Short mmCIF file of C-alpha atoms in Angstrom, two decimals:
data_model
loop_
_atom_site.label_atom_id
_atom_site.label_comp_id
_atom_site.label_asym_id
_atom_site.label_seq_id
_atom_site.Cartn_x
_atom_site.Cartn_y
_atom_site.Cartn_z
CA UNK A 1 137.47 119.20 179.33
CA UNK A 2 139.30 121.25 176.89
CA UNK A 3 142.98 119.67 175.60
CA UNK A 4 146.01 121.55 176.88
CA UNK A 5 148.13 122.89 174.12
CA UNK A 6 151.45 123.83 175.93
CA UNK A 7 152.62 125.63 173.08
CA UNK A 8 151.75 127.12 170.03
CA UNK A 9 153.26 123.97 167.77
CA UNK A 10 151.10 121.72 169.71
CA UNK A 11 147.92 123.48 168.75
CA UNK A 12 149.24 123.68 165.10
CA UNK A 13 149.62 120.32 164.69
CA UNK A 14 146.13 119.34 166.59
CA UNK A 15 144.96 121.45 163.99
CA UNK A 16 146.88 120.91 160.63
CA UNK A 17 149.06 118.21 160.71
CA UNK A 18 146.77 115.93 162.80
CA UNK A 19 143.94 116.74 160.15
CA UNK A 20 141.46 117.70 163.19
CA UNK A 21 140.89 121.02 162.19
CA UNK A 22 138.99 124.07 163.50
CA UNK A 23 135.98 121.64 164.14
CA UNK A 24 138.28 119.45 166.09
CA UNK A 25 139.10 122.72 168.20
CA UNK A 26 135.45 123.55 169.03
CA UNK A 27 134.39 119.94 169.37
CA UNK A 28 137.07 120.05 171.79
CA UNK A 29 135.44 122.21 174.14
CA UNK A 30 137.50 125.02 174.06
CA UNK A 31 135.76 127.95 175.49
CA UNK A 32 137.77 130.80 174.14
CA UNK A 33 139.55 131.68 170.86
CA UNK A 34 143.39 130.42 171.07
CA UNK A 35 145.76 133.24 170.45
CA UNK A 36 146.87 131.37 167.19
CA UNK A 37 143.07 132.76 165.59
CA UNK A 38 143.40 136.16 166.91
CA UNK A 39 143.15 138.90 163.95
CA UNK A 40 145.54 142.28 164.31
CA UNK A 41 142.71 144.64 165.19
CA UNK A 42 142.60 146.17 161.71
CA UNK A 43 141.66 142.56 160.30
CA UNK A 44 138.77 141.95 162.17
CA UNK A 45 135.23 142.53 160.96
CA UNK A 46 133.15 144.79 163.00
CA UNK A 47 129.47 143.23 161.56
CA UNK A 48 127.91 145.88 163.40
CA UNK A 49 129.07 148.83 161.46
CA UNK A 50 129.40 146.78 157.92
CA UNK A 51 126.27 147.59 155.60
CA UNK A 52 124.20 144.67 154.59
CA UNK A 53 123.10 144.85 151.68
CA UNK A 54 120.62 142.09 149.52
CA UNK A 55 122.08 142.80 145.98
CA UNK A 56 118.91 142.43 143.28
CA UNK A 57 119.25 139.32 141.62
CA UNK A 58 119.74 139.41 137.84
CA UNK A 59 117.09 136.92 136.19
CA UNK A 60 118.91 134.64 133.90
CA UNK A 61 116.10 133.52 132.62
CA UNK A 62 115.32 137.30 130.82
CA UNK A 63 118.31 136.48 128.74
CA UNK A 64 115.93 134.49 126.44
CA UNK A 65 113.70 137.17 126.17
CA UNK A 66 113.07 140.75 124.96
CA UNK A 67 114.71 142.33 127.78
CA UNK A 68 117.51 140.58 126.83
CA UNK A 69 120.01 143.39 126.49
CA UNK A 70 119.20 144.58 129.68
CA UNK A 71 120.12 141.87 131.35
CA UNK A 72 123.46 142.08 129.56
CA UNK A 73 123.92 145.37 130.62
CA UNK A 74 123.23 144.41 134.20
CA UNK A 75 125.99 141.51 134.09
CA UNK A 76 128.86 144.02 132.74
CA UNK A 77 127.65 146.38 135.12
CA UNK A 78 128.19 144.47 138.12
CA UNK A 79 131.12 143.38 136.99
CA UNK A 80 132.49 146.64 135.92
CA UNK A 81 131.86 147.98 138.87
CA UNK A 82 131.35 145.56 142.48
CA UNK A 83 132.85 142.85 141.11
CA UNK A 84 130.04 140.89 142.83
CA UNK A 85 126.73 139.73 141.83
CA UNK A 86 123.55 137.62 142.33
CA UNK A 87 121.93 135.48 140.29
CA UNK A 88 118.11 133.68 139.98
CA UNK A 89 116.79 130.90 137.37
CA UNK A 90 120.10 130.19 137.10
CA UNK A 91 119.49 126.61 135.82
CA UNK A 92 120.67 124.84 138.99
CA UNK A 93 117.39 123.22 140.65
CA UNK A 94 117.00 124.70 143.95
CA UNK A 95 116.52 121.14 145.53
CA UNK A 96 119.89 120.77 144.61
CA UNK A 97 121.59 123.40 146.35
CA UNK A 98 119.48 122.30 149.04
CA UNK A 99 121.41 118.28 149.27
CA UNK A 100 124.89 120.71 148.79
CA UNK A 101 124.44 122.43 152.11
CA UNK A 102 123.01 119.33 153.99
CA UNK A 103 126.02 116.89 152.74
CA UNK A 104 128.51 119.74 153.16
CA UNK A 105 127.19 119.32 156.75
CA UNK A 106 127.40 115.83 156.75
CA UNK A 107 131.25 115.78 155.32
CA UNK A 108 132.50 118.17 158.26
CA UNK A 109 130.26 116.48 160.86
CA UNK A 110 132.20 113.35 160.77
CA UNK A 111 134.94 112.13 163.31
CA UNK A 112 138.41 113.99 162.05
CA UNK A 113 139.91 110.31 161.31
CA UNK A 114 137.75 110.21 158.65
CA UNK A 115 138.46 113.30 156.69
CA UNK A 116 142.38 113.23 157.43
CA UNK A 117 142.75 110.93 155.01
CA UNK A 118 142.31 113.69 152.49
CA UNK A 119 145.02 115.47 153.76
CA UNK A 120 147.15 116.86 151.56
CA UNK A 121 150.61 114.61 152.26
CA UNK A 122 148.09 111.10 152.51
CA UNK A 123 145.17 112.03 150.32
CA UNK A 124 144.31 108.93 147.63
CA UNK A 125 144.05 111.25 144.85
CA UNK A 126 146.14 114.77 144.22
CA UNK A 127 142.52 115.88 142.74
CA UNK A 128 141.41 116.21 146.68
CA UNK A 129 142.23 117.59 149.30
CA UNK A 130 141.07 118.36 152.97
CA UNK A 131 142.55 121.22 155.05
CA UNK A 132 141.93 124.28 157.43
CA UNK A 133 142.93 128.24 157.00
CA UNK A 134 144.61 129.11 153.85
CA UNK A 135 147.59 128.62 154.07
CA UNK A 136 148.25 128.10 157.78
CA UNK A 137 152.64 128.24 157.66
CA UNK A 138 152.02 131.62 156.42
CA UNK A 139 149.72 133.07 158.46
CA UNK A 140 149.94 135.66 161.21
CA UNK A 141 146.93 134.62 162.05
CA UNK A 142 144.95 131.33 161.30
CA UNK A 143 141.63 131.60 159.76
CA UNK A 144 138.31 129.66 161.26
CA UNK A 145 137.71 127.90 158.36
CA UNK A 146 138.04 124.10 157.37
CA UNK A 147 137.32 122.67 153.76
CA UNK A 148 137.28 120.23 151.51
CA UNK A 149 138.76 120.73 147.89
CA UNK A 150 137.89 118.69 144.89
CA UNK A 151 139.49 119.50 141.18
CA UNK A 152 137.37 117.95 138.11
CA UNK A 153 139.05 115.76 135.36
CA UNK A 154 136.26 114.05 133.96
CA UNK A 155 133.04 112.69 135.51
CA UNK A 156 134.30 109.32 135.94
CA UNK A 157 137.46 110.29 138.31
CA UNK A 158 135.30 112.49 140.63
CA UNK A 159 133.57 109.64 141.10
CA UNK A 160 136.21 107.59 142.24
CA UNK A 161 137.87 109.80 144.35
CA UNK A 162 135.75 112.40 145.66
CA UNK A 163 134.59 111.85 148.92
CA UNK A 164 131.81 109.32 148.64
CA UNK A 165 129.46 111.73 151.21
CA UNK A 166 129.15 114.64 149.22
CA UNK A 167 130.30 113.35 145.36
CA UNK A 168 127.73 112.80 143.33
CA UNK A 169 125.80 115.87 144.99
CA UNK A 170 128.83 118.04 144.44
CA UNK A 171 129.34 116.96 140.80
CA UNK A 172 125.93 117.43 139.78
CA UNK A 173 126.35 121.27 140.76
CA UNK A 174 129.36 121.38 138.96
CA UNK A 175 127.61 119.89 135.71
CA UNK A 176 124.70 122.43 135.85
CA UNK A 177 126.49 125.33 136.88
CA UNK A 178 129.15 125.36 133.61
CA UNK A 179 126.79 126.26 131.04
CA UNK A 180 125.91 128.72 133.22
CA UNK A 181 129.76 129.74 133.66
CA UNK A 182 130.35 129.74 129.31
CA UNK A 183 127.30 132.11 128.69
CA UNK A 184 128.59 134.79 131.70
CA UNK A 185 131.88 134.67 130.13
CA UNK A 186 130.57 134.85 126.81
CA UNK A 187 128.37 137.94 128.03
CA UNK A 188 130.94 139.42 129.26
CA UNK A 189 133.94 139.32 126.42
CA UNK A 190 131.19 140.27 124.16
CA UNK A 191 130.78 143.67 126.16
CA UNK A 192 134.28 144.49 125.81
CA UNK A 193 133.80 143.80 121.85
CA UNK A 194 135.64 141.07 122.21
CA UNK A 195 134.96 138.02 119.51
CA UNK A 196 136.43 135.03 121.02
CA UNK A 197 136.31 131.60 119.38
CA UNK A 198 134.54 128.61 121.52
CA UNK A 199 137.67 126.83 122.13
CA UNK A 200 138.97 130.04 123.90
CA UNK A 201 136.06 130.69 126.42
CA UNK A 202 136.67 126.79 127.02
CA UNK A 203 140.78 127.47 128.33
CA UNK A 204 139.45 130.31 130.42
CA UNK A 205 137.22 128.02 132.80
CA UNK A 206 139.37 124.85 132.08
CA UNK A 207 140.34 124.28 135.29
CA UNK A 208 137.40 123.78 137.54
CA UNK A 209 137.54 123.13 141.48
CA UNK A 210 134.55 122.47 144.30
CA UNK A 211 135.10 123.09 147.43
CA UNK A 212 132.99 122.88 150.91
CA UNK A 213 134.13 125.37 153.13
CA UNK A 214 132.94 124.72 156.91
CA UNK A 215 132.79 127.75 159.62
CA UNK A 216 132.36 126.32 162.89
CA UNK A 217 130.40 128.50 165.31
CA UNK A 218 132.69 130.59 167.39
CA UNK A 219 133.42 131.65 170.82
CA UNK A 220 134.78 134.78 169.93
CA UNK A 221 133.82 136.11 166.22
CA UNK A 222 134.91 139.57 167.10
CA UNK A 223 138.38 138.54 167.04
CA UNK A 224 138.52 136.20 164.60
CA UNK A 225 137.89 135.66 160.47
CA UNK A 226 136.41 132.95 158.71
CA UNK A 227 138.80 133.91 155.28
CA UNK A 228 140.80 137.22 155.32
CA UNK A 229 140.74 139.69 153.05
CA UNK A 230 141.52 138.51 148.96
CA UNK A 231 140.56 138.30 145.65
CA UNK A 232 140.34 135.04 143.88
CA UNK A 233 142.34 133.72 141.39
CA UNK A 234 140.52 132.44 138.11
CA UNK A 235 137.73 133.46 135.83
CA UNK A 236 134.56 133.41 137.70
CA UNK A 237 133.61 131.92 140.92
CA UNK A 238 130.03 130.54 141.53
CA UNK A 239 129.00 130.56 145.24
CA UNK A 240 125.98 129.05 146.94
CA UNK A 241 125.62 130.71 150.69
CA UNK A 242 123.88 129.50 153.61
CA UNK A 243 120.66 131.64 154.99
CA UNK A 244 123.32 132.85 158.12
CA UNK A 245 125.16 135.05 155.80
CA UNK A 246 129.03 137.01 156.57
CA UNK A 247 130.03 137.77 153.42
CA UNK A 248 131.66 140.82 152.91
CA UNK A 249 132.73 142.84 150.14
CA UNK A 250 135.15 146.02 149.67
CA UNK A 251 133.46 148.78 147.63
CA UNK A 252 135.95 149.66 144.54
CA UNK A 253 134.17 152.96 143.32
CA UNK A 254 131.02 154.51 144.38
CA UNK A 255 127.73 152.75 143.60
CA UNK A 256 124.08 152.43 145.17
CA UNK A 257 125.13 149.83 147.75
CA UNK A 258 127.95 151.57 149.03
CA UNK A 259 130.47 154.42 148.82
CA UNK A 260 134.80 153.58 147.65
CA UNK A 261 136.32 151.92 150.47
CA UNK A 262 133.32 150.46 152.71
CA UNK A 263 133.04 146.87 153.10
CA UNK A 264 129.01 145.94 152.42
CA UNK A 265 127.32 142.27 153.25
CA UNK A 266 126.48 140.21 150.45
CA UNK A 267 122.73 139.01 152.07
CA UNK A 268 121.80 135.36 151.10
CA UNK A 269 119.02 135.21 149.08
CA UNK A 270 116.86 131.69 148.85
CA UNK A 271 117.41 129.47 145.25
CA UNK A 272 120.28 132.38 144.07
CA UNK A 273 123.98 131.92 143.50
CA UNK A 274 126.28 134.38 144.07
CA UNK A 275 128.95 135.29 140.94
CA UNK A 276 132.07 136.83 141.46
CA UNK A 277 135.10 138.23 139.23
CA UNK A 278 138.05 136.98 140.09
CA UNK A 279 142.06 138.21 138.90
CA UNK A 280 142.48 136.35 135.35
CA UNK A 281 139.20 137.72 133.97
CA UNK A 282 140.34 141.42 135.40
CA UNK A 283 143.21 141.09 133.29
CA UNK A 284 141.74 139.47 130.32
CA UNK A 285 139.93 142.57 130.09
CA UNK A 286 142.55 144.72 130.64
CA UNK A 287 141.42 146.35 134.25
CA UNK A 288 137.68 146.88 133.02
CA UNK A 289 136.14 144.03 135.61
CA UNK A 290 136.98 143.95 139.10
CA UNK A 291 138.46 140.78 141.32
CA UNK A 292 136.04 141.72 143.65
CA UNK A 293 138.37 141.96 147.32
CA UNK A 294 136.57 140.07 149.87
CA UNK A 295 136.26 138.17 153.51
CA UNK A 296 134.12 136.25 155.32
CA UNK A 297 133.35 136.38 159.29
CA UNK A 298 132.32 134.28 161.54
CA UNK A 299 129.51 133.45 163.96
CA UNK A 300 128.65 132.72 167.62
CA UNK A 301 125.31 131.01 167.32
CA UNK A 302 125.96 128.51 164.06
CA UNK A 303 128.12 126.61 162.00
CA UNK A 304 128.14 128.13 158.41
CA UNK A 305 128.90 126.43 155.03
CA UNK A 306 129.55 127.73 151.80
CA UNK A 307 129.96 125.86 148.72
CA UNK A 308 131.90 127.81 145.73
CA UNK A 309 132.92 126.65 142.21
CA UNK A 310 135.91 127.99 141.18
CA UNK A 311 136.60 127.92 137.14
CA UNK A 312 140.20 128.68 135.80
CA UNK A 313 142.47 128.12 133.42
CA UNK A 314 144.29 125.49 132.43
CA UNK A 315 147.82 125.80 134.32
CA UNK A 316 149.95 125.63 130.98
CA UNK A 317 147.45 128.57 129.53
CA UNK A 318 149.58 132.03 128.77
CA UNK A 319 147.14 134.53 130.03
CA UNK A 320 147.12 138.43 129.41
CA UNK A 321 145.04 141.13 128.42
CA UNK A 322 143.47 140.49 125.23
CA UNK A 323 144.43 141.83 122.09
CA UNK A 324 141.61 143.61 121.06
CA UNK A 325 140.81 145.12 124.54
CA UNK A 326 144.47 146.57 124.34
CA UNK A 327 144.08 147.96 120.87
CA UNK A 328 140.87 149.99 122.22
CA UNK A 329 142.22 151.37 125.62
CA UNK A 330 145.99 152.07 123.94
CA UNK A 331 147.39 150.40 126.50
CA UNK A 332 148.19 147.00 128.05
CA UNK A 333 147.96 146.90 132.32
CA UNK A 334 148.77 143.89 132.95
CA UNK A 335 151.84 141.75 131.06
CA UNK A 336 151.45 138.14 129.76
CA UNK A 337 152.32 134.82 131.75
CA UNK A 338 151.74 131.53 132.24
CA UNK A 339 148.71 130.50 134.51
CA UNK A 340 150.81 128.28 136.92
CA UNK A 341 153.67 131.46 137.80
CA UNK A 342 150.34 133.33 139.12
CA UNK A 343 148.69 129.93 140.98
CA UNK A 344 152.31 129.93 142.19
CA UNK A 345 152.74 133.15 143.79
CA UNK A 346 148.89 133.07 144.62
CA UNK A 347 149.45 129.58 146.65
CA UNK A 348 152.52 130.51 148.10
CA UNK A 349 151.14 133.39 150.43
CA UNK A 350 148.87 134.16 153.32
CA UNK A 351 146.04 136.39 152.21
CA UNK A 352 146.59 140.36 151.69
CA UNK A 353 143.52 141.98 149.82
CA UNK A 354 144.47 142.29 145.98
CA UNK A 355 148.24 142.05 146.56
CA UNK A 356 148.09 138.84 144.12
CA UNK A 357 147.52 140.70 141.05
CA UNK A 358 151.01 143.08 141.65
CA UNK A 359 152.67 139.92 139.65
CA UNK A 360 150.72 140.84 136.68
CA UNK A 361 151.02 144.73 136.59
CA UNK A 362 152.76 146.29 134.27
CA UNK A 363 154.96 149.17 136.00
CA UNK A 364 153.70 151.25 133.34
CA UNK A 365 150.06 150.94 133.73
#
């Protein structure tokens, strides 16, 4: 039988404090979505009227070839103008992405006592941590979501302090999917006509996080989200999906896929990763790539993982447009700051589309 929460503290700390999360909610029994996950009605993601949509995968693998500049062209494209993309011989061995989503399922399908020790207040390392939502004090509405967060130092920390069940699995993505990072970002200054030494492209992804993101199967996925609506934060996110799919992505200016304004369904694709922009690289090229604003829903039949790498910069970094992207549009967008005000004022608030990237506008622009 389902637990009694009384109130709605007594279902937040179940939930948060206790470290049982959304899976401790379902495993629970409950039979209905507690008013605590209910989206306002303009929130909530009506799957039947979104467009799916299976972007074409870009082959990295063409970038070694004669159709090189195509593929170029393809990368700036996307990122010009969806903010979203897929990628294919990507470098990452397909059996591996394969061990992600299986240990990811492993990690969440343990007994809560087990992954509340990563919580944030009792967590061995600040380099992990294990929550649920986003940031659930903030939140008119919690999100179905639990995850597990993991920030890279060096090789030999993430071994000793990320979570022995998914670790060396998780790290190994990691490893192969940087290279893959530098050369996107390389791509991509380049297209601006933007020479940037190697030390630079190294601050820009200096940061680097995993997380496992778990989306228990729902009673009601009409009503609730799995994330709201955002953008993210750093330079590029990698993302492997699961084959159930739900993520969605708002339309910034006309294209094949979709027209301004409509949210369209990023379809899994086996073996690809999915490649997003996120707010510094928008600025660092002045407003010419687009933090792709996007959410994820959720689903009555199955629990859904997702596994994303998020690259960043370093905290102390001052970030801005770049010169030479300034000098050729005449104007700057966005002003200069230092990474951690932005991961500040990111952190510090429930999700709201794009609303992040109002701390870096220029009232001019």
């Amino acid at each position: 039988m389902a637990p009694s929460f009384k109130n709605g503290n007594s279902l937040f700390d179940f939930v948060v404090r206790d470290g049982n999360g959304v899976k401790g909610l379902v495993d629970s029994g409950i039979s209905k979505v507690p008013d605590q996950y209910i989206q306002p009605q303009q929130e909530r993601i009506d799957n039947q009227n979104g467009i799916s949509h299976e972007l074409p995968p870009i082959d990295l693998s063409k970038l070694d070839g004669p159709n090189h500049d195509q593929v170029v062209e393809e990368i700036a494209n996307a990122a010009e103008k969806l903010g979203f993309f897929q990628v294919v011989n990507h470098g990452v061995p397909v059996e591996l992405l394969e061990s992600l989503k299986d240990v990811a399922h492993k990690f969440f399908a343990q007994p809560p006592e087990k992954k509340a020790i990563y919580c944030k207040d009792v967590s061995p390392s600040p380099n992990v941590k294990y929550g649920t939502s986003f940031a659930p004090e903030k939140e008119r509405a919690l999100e179905w979501k639990d995850y597990i967060s993991m920030t890279y130092t060096n090789d030999a920390d993430a071994l000793n302090h990320w979570p022995k069940e998914c670790k060396e699995v998780a790290l190994e993505f990691l490893n192969k999917s940087i290279k893959m990072v530098r050369k996107l970002v390389e791509i991509l200054l380049g297209k601006l006509g933007v020479t940037v030494e190697d030390s630079r492209i190294d601050a820009f992804i200096g940061l680097k996080m995993v997380n496992m993101n778990f989306y228990p199967a729902c009673p009601n996925p009409e009503l609730t989200v799995g994330v709201g609506r955002h953008s993210d934060m750093g330079t590029l996110t990698v993302l492997l999906q699961d084959g159930i799919g739900g993520l969605y992505v708002k339309v910034e200016e006309d294209i094949d896929a979709g027209k301004k304004g409509e949210w369209i369904e990023i379809s899994p694709i086996p073996g690809a990763l999915v490649i997003n922009v996120g707010d510094t690289l928008q600025i660092l090229s002045n407003g010419r790539y687009k933090s792709a604003e996007h959410r994820v829903r959720t689903t009555s039949t199955q629990s859904r993982v997702s596994i994303p790498i998020f690259t960043i910069p370093k905290p102390t970094e001052k970030i801005g447009p770049l010169p030479q992207v300034v000098e050729i549009d005449g104007v700057a967008r966005y002003r200069e700051f230092v990474l951690q005000e932005y991961m500040n004022n990111f952190f510090g608030k429930a999700h709201e589309g794009k609303k992040s990237l109002d701390f870096a506008k220029l009232d001019s622009a």
